[in-house]
Short mmCIF file of C-alpha atoms and ligand atoms in Angstrom, two decimals:
data_model
loop_
_atom_site.label_atom_id
_atom_site.label_comp_id
_atom_site.label_asym_id
_atom_site.label_seq_id
_atom_site.Cartn_x
_atom_site.Cartn_y
_atom_site.Cartn_z
CA MET A 1 7.81 -15.38 26.32
CA THR A 2 8.75 -12.67 23.82
CA LEU A 3 6.00 -11.56 21.50
CA LEU A 4 6.61 -12.04 17.80
CA ASN A 5 4.97 -9.03 16.17
CA PHE A 6 3.27 -9.52 12.83
CA SER A 7 5.05 -6.42 11.60
CA GLN A 8 7.72 -4.07 12.89
CA PRO A 9 10.19 -1.59 11.42
CA MET A 10 13.92 -2.23 11.10
CA ILE A 11 15.54 0.98 12.30
CA GLY A 12 19.33 0.78 12.15
CA GLU A 13 21.95 2.99 13.76
CA ASP A 14 22.32 4.67 10.35
CA ALA A 15 18.74 5.97 10.50
CA ILE A 16 19.10 6.98 14.15
CA ALA A 17 22.34 8.90 13.44
CA ALA A 18 20.74 10.62 10.43
CA MET A 19 17.75 11.60 12.56
CA VAL A 20 19.93 12.99 15.37
CA GLU A 21 22.10 14.89 12.90
CA THR A 22 18.97 16.44 11.39
CA MET A 23 17.62 17.37 14.81
CA ARG A 24 20.89 19.18 15.53
CA SER A 25 21.05 20.87 12.13
CA GLY A 26 18.53 23.55 12.99
CA TRP A 27 16.26 22.57 10.08
CA ILE A 28 13.73 19.90 11.01
CA ALA A 29 10.62 20.68 8.92
CA SER A 30 10.65 20.38 5.09
CA GLY A 31 14.07 21.40 3.80
CA PRO A 32 17.20 20.02 2.14
CA ARG A 33 16.71 16.45 3.31
CA VAL A 34 13.21 16.31 1.85
CA LEU A 35 14.66 17.45 -1.50
CA ALA A 36 17.44 14.84 -1.28
CA PHE A 37 14.96 12.11 -0.34
CA GLU A 38 12.68 13.02 -3.23
CA GLN A 39 15.63 12.89 -5.64
CA ALA A 40 16.68 9.48 -4.34
CA LEU A 41 13.12 8.18 -4.54
CA SER A 42 12.73 9.57 -8.04
CA ALA A 43 15.92 7.77 -9.10
CA SER A 44 14.41 4.53 -7.78
CA PHE A 45 11.29 5.21 -9.89
CA GLY A 46 13.12 5.65 -13.19
CA ASP A 47 13.64 9.41 -12.63
CA ARG A 48 9.91 10.11 -12.75
CA PRO A 49 8.65 13.19 -10.84
CA THR A 50 8.23 12.15 -7.20
CA ARG A 51 7.06 14.11 -4.16
CA SER A 52 7.13 13.06 -0.51
CA LEU A 53 4.07 13.44 1.70
CA THR A 54 3.00 12.61 5.23
CA SER A 55 1.20 9.39 4.26
CA ALA A 56 0.01 7.21 1.41
CA THR A 57 -3.51 8.20 2.40
CA GLY A 58 -2.62 11.83 1.71
CA ALA A 59 -0.92 10.74 -1.51
CA MET A 60 -4.15 9.08 -2.68
CA GLU A 61 -6.18 12.18 -1.85
CA LEU A 62 -3.77 14.48 -3.70
CA ALA A 63 -3.58 12.06 -6.63
CA LEU A 64 -7.36 12.20 -7.02
CA LEU A 65 -7.36 16.00 -6.67
CA ALA A 66 -4.44 16.38 -9.10
CA CYS A 67 -6.49 14.40 -11.64
CA GLY A 68 -9.34 16.87 -11.12
CA ILE A 69 -11.61 14.18 -9.69
CA GLY A 70 -14.51 15.38 -7.56
CA PRO A 71 -18.28 15.46 -7.19
CA GLY A 72 -20.18 13.67 -9.97
CA ASP A 73 -17.19 11.48 -10.86
CA GLU A 74 -16.86 7.73 -10.45
CA VAL A 75 -13.67 5.91 -9.53
CA ILE A 76 -13.47 2.15 -10.03
CA THR A 77 -11.53 0.42 -7.30
CA SER A 78 -11.10 -2.98 -5.69
CA THR A 79 -13.12 -3.60 -2.55
CA GLN A 80 -10.03 -5.51 -1.35
CA SER A 81 -7.80 -2.65 -0.20
CA PHE A 82 -7.03 -0.67 2.91
CA PHE A 83 -9.90 1.66 3.93
CA SER A 84 -7.89 4.71 2.87
CA THR A 85 -8.66 4.04 -0.80
CA MET A 86 -12.42 4.17 -0.32
CA ASN A 87 -12.16 7.02 2.17
CA MET A 88 -10.15 9.31 -0.10
CA ILE A 89 -12.44 8.73 -3.09
CA VAL A 90 -15.43 9.64 -0.93
CA LYS A 91 -13.56 12.54 0.68
CA VAL A 92 -12.89 14.28 -2.66
CA GLY A 93 -16.61 13.97 -3.41
CA ALA A 94 -16.43 11.16 -5.97
CA ARG A 95 -18.20 7.81 -5.85
CA PRO A 96 -16.22 4.59 -5.38
CA ILE A 97 -17.41 1.86 -7.73
CA PHE A 98 -16.25 -1.39 -6.18
CA VAL A 99 -15.22 -4.50 -8.07
CA ASP A 100 -13.84 -7.86 -6.97
CA CYS A 101 -10.26 -9.14 -7.04
CA ASP A 102 -8.48 -12.40 -7.76
CA LEU A 103 -8.62 -14.74 -4.77
CA ILE A 104 -4.90 -15.51 -4.81
CA THR A 105 -3.10 -12.46 -6.24
CA ARG A 106 -5.79 -10.04 -4.98
CA ALA A 107 -5.33 -8.11 -8.23
CA ILE A 108 -8.33 -6.04 -9.33
CA ASP A 109 -10.69 -7.93 -11.68
CA LEU A 110 -10.23 -6.17 -15.01
CA ALA A 111 -13.32 -7.74 -16.62
CA GLN A 112 -15.41 -6.26 -13.81
CA VAL A 113 -13.58 -2.95 -14.17
CA GLU A 114 -14.48 -2.80 -17.85
CA ALA A 115 -18.09 -3.78 -17.16
CA SER A 116 -18.35 -0.96 -14.58
CA ILE A 117 -17.18 1.88 -16.83
CA THR A 118 -19.79 4.60 -17.41
CA THR A 119 -19.68 8.12 -18.82
CA ARG A 120 -18.92 9.33 -15.28
CA THR A 121 -15.87 7.10 -14.77
CA ARG A 122 -12.67 9.09 -14.42
CA ALA A 123 -10.10 6.71 -12.95
CA ILE A 124 -9.19 3.16 -12.01
CA VAL A 125 -7.53 2.70 -8.61
CA PRO A 126 -5.98 -0.78 -8.28
CA THR A 127 -4.27 -1.86 -5.06
CA HIS A 128 -1.16 -4.00 -5.41
CA PHE A 129 -0.59 -6.86 -2.98
CA PRO A 130 2.63 -8.62 -2.00
CA GLY A 131 3.72 -11.54 -4.15
CA ALA A 132 2.11 -10.48 -7.43
CA LEU A 133 1.07 -7.46 -9.40
CA GLY A 134 -1.94 -7.70 -11.65
CA ASP A 135 -1.43 -7.64 -15.41
CA MET A 136 -0.15 -4.08 -15.80
CA ASP A 137 -0.16 -4.21 -19.60
CA ALA A 138 -3.82 -5.23 -19.66
CA LEU A 139 -4.70 -2.61 -17.03
CA TYR A 140 -3.04 0.24 -18.91
CA SER A 141 -4.38 -0.83 -22.28
CA LEU A 142 -7.91 -0.86 -20.79
CA ALA A 143 -7.36 2.59 -19.25
CA ARG A 144 -6.03 3.96 -22.55
CA ARG A 145 -8.97 2.53 -24.52
CA TYR A 146 -11.45 4.38 -22.29
CA GLY A 147 -9.33 7.49 -21.63
CA LEU A 148 -9.15 6.85 -17.87
CA ARG A 149 -6.53 7.85 -15.33
CA VAL A 150 -4.86 5.12 -13.25
CA ILE A 151 -3.78 5.69 -9.64
CA GLU A 152 -1.90 2.62 -8.41
CA ASP A 153 -2.07 2.10 -4.65
CA ALA A 154 1.45 0.74 -4.26
CA ALA A 155 1.63 1.24 -0.48
CA LEU A 156 2.49 -2.41 0.11
CA VAL A 157 4.80 -3.12 -2.80
CA GLN A 158 7.67 -0.65 -2.96
CA GLY A 159 10.38 -2.47 -4.95
CA SER A 160 8.07 -4.91 -6.76
CA GLU A 161 8.61 -5.16 -10.48
CA TRP A 162 6.46 -5.70 -13.56
CA GLN A 163 8.53 -7.29 -16.31
CA GLY A 164 11.73 -6.00 -14.78
CA ARG A 165 10.51 -2.44 -14.13
CA PRO A 166 9.83 -1.22 -10.58
CA VAL A 167 6.32 -0.13 -9.69
CA GLY A 168 6.27 3.65 -9.97
CA SER A 169 8.76 3.73 -12.86
CA PHE A 170 6.03 3.27 -15.47
CA GLY A 171 2.35 4.04 -15.90
CA ASP A 172 0.32 7.00 -14.69
CA ILE A 173 0.31 7.77 -10.93
CA ALA A 174 1.52 5.56 -8.07
CA THR A 175 1.28 6.15 -4.33
CA PHE A 176 3.56 4.65 -1.66
CA SER A 177 3.54 4.37 2.13
CA PHE A 178 6.43 4.63 4.58
CA HIS A 179 4.36 3.68 7.63
CA PRO A 180 6.43 1.50 10.02
CA ASN A 181 4.71 -1.66 8.72
CA LYS A 182 5.83 -1.06 5.14
CA ASN A 183 8.92 -2.19 3.21
CA MET A 184 10.80 0.88 4.48
CA THR A 185 9.75 3.63 6.85
CA THR A 186 9.99 7.36 7.58
CA ILE A 187 7.91 6.79 10.78
CA GLU A 188 4.80 8.14 9.03
CA GLY A 189 5.15 9.17 5.41
CA GLY A 190 4.28 8.54 1.82
CA ALA A 191 5.15 9.48 -1.72
CA ILE A 192 3.47 10.07 -5.03
CA VAL A 193 4.96 9.47 -8.46
CA VAL A 194 3.34 11.42 -11.29
CA PRO A 195 3.75 11.54 -15.07
CA ASP A 196 5.05 15.11 -15.47
CA GLU A 197 6.48 18.12 -13.62
CA LYS A 198 3.28 20.11 -14.11
CA THR A 199 1.34 17.55 -12.06
CA ALA A 200 4.17 17.41 -9.52
CA ARG A 201 3.89 21.18 -9.12
CA ARG A 202 0.16 20.82 -8.55
CA VAL A 203 0.87 18.23 -5.85
CA GLU A 204 3.36 20.63 -4.21
CA ILE A 205 0.71 23.34 -4.10
CA LEU A 206 -1.98 21.00 -2.78
CA ARG A 207 0.32 19.55 -0.10
CA PHE A 208 1.07 22.98 1.41
CA HIS A 209 -2.11 25.01 1.91
CA GLY A 210 -2.61 25.68 -1.81
CA ILE A 211 -0.03 28.45 -1.51
CA GLN A 212 1.51 29.96 -4.65
CA ARG A 213 3.93 32.89 -4.72
CA ASN A 214 3.07 36.11 -6.52
CA ARG A 215 5.72 38.07 -8.41
CA ASP A 216 6.08 40.52 -5.50
CA ASP A 217 6.70 37.60 -3.10
CA THR A 218 3.29 37.87 -1.47
CA ARG A 219 1.23 34.69 -1.43
CA ASP A 220 -2.01 33.63 -3.03
CA VAL A 221 -4.31 30.63 -2.67
CA ALA A 222 -6.19 29.62 -5.80
CA LEU A 223 -6.54 25.88 -5.05
CA VAL A 224 -7.82 24.60 -1.72
CA GLY A 225 -4.79 22.79 -0.31
CA GLY A 226 -3.95 20.93 2.88
CA LYS A 227 -0.87 20.24 4.98
CA TYR A 228 0.91 17.08 3.86
CA ASN A 229 4.58 18.05 3.69
CA MET A 230 7.14 15.62 5.08
CA SER A 231 9.63 16.78 7.74
CA ASP A 232 13.39 16.71 7.20
CA VAL A 233 13.63 14.37 10.20
CA SER A 234 11.44 11.82 8.41
CA ALA A 235 13.26 12.38 5.13
CA ALA A 236 16.63 11.73 6.82
CA ILE A 237 15.30 8.43 8.14
CA GLY A 238 13.88 7.72 4.68
CA LEU A 239 17.24 8.30 2.97
CA ALA A 240 18.91 5.81 5.32
CA GLN A 241 16.08 3.30 4.86
CA LEU A 242 15.99 3.63 1.07
CA ALA A 243 19.70 2.76 0.92
CA ARG A 244 18.89 -0.47 2.75
CA LEU A 245 15.70 -1.32 0.88
CA PRO A 246 17.29 -4.05 -1.30
CA GLU A 247 18.62 -5.73 1.86
CA PHE A 248 15.20 -5.48 3.55
CA LEU A 249 13.43 -6.89 0.49
CA ALA A 250 15.87 -9.80 0.23
CA HIS A 251 15.34 -10.67 3.89
CA ARG A 252 11.56 -10.49 3.49
CA ARG A 253 11.79 -12.75 0.43
CA LYS A 254 13.81 -15.29 2.42
CA LEU A 255 11.11 -15.35 5.11
CA ALA A 256 8.32 -15.73 2.53
CA ASP A 257 10.21 -18.57 0.82
CA ARG A 258 10.50 -20.28 4.19
CA TYR A 259 6.74 -19.94 4.81
CA PHE A 260 6.11 -21.71 1.51
CA GLU A 261 8.54 -24.49 2.52
CA VAL A 262 7.25 -25.19 6.01
CA PHE A 263 3.60 -24.02 6.08
CA PRO A 264 1.54 -27.01 7.28
CA LYS A 265 -0.51 -28.82 4.68
CA ILE A 266 -4.10 -27.68 5.21
CA ASP A 267 -6.75 -28.65 2.64
CA ASP A 268 -8.57 -25.59 1.29
CA ALA A 269 -6.01 -23.13 2.68
CA VAL A 270 -5.23 -20.34 0.22
CA LEU A 271 -1.62 -19.20 0.25
CA PRO A 272 -0.22 -16.15 -1.55
CA PRO A 273 1.12 -16.54 -5.11
CA ARG A 274 4.48 -18.27 -5.12
CA GLY A 275 7.61 -17.70 -7.08
CA LEU A 276 6.70 -14.83 -9.40
CA ALA A 277 9.77 -12.88 -10.52
CA GLY A 278 10.44 -9.43 -9.10
CA GLN A 279 7.88 -9.53 -6.30
CA THR A 280 8.21 -8.20 -2.77
CA TRP A 281 6.83 -9.49 0.51
CA ASN A 282 5.40 -6.87 2.83
CA MET A 283 2.92 -9.34 4.28
CA PHE A 284 2.27 -13.07 4.19
CA CYS A 285 -1.50 -13.52 4.30
CA VAL A 286 -3.21 -16.89 4.33
CA LEU A 287 -6.88 -17.83 4.15
CA LEU A 288 -7.73 -20.74 6.42
CA PRO A 289 -10.85 -22.95 6.67
CA TYR A 290 -11.53 -22.15 10.33
CA GLU A 291 -14.90 -23.88 10.44
CA ARG A 292 -13.49 -27.17 9.22
CA MET A 293 -10.62 -26.72 11.68
CA GLY A 294 -13.25 -26.53 14.44
CA THR A 295 -12.45 -22.94 15.31
CA THR A 296 -13.09 -19.33 14.33
CA ARG A 297 -10.61 -16.80 13.06
CA GLN A 298 -10.88 -14.86 16.27
CA ALA A 299 -10.17 -17.95 18.39
CA PHE A 300 -7.34 -19.01 16.06
CA ARG A 301 -5.68 -15.60 16.35
CA ALA A 302 -6.18 -15.56 20.11
CA ALA A 303 -4.61 -19.03 20.38
CA LEU A 304 -1.56 -17.86 18.43
CA LEU A 305 -1.33 -14.72 20.53
CA GLY A 306 -1.45 -16.90 23.63
CA ARG A 307 1.66 -18.60 22.25
CA GLY A 308 3.43 -15.28 21.67
CA ILE A 309 2.59 -14.83 17.99
CA ALA A 310 0.72 -11.70 16.86
CA THR A 311 -1.20 -11.67 13.57
CA GLY A 312 -2.92 -9.02 11.49
CA LEU A 313 -6.02 -8.66 9.31
CA SER A 314 -5.41 -7.42 5.80
CA TYR A 315 -8.07 -6.50 4.78
CA GLU A 316 -11.80 -6.47 5.41
CA ALA A 317 -13.88 -5.86 2.27
CA SER A 318 -14.46 -2.11 1.86
CA HIS A 319 -17.97 -2.50 0.43
CA LEU A 320 -19.11 -4.20 3.65
CA THR A 321 -18.05 -1.32 5.90
CA THR A 322 -20.81 0.99 7.11
CA ILE A 323 -19.70 3.54 4.50
CA GLY A 324 -19.82 0.88 1.80
CA LYS A 325 -23.31 -0.13 2.83
CA LEU A 326 -24.43 3.51 2.87
CA LEU A 327 -23.22 3.64 -0.72
CA GLY A 328 -25.64 0.78 -1.49
CA TYR A 329 -23.37 -2.26 -1.37
CA HIS A 330 -24.24 -5.51 0.37
CA SER A 331 -22.74 -8.91 1.05
CA GLY A 332 -22.73 -11.48 -1.75
CA GLN A 333 -21.62 -9.02 -4.43
CA PHE A 334 -17.86 -9.70 -4.46
CA PRO A 335 -17.23 -13.29 -3.34
CA ASN A 336 -13.42 -13.30 -3.52
CA ALA A 337 -12.96 -10.10 -1.53
CA GLU A 338 -15.60 -11.28 0.93
CA GLN A 339 -13.82 -14.61 1.37
CA ILE A 340 -10.52 -12.80 1.88
CA GLY A 341 -12.13 -10.37 4.33
CA ALA A 342 -13.66 -13.21 6.33
CA HIS A 343 -10.71 -15.62 6.33
CA THR A 344 -7.45 -13.76 5.93
CA VAL A 345 -4.77 -13.69 8.59
CA SER A 346 -1.44 -11.89 8.17
CA LEU A 347 1.35 -13.96 9.66
CA PRO A 348 4.47 -12.34 11.15
CA LEU A 349 6.84 -11.08 8.48
CA HIS A 350 9.42 -8.36 9.09
CA CYS A 351 13.16 -7.79 9.10
CA GLY A 352 13.44 -8.34 12.85
CA MET A 353 12.65 -12.06 12.31
CA ASP A 354 14.69 -14.95 11.03
CA VAL A 355 13.67 -18.22 9.41
CA GLY A 356 13.58 -19.88 12.84
CA ASP A 357 10.67 -17.57 13.72
CA VAL A 358 8.83 -18.71 10.59
CA ASP A 359 9.41 -22.32 11.64
CA ARG A 360 7.98 -21.51 15.07
CA VAL A 361 4.86 -19.84 13.62
CA CYS A 362 4.25 -22.80 11.32
CA ALA A 363 4.85 -25.35 14.09
CA GLU A 364 2.31 -23.58 16.31
CA ILE A 365 -0.22 -23.42 13.47
CA ALA A 366 0.28 -27.17 12.92
CA THR A 367 -0.84 -27.80 16.49
CA LEU A 368 -4.05 -25.81 15.90
CA ILE A 369 -5.36 -27.62 12.81
C1 LIG B 1 -2.90 -0.86 0.54
C2 LIG B 1 -2.70 0.34 1.40
N1 LIG B 1 -2.94 1.56 0.91
C3 LIG B 1 -2.76 2.67 1.66
C4 LIG B 1 -2.36 2.58 2.97
C5 LIG B 1 -2.25 3.85 3.79
O1 LIG B 1 -0.92 4.13 4.11
P1 LIG B 1 -0.58 5.32 5.12
O2 LIG B 1 -0.66 4.75 6.49
O3 LIG B 1 0.83 5.72 4.76
O4 LIG B 1 -1.53 6.40 4.87
C6 LIG B 1 -2.11 1.35 3.52
C7 LIG B 1 -1.69 1.24 4.93
O5 LIG B 1 -1.66 0.19 5.52
C8 LIG B 1 -2.27 0.19 2.72
O6 LIG B 1 -2.06 -1.03 3.21
#
């Protein structure tokens, strides 16, 4: 029995050839391919300043630092996100202020965002989920009204559009991931899109040790930086992957459409939002009523695994992690995120699958309800 992964990259011969060529070129760390990749990415984000990094986690950290966010500041964010969001806010010394999300779209709850704004609030960090973006107009008008920065965690939604415009091509700051589970990959990698070249320059300094050149070509460090620069090997893979992104997104959409067609009818199941224009499908997450089905999520996932189908968990509620609890949060505060955290399962969805695999997953689920 071959295992159907819940996620896997689609690495073509084009990416492999580009990688080998780079390896042979004599320049494998950051160099010409990184510049070319950044230009191509920038073009895909409406020519906005874009810099590549080693991960979306690093991109979030540098975004917060580039906004000057640190100790004493508050950042409002959805508790439904990957842990990196919470971690990076805490790491720069700020305090994450969690709010809930919509049960179906998982978009950050803007009424709760507004109610959480204090004199210490500096930024809103929404996380976008596959199948729907939140109301970007309402988000940005709220941010403008209160003079807040917005850092969009767009790790999962490269290629998604809001009213015909790709995420990253509008707004304030957006961060992207090229981890192998994402819509395209550079093995590990990420990118940040910022509003102006001055901020992009700050990101460049922060991503490479804080180094700036003096007039006499000696070096100085005036900002504490880190080491987040992408390699040319990754950038070469990224260039090949970016060229195929539309094809990958179309295939993912076909698989998601098939899930909607053949997913077994289960009362109380919560499926992702269906049929919104311009959306992408990095994951297909469903919430199932395990108790009523006479099982637990763990047993359900184990049963599927026993039939050769791997699933994922995206995501536990951040405020219920040990860090979240140390920050003073407790269960019962954010019911939608808590329900998602307790019930979500990510079903297989990647470009190595075809619709027959979706049919198989759904047929096996039908035998377990
Ligand atoms: C929503 C979200 N944000 C950020 C990240 C972090 O991405 P990376 O692994 O590139 O740091 C992930 C990774 O899964 C994610 O799902």
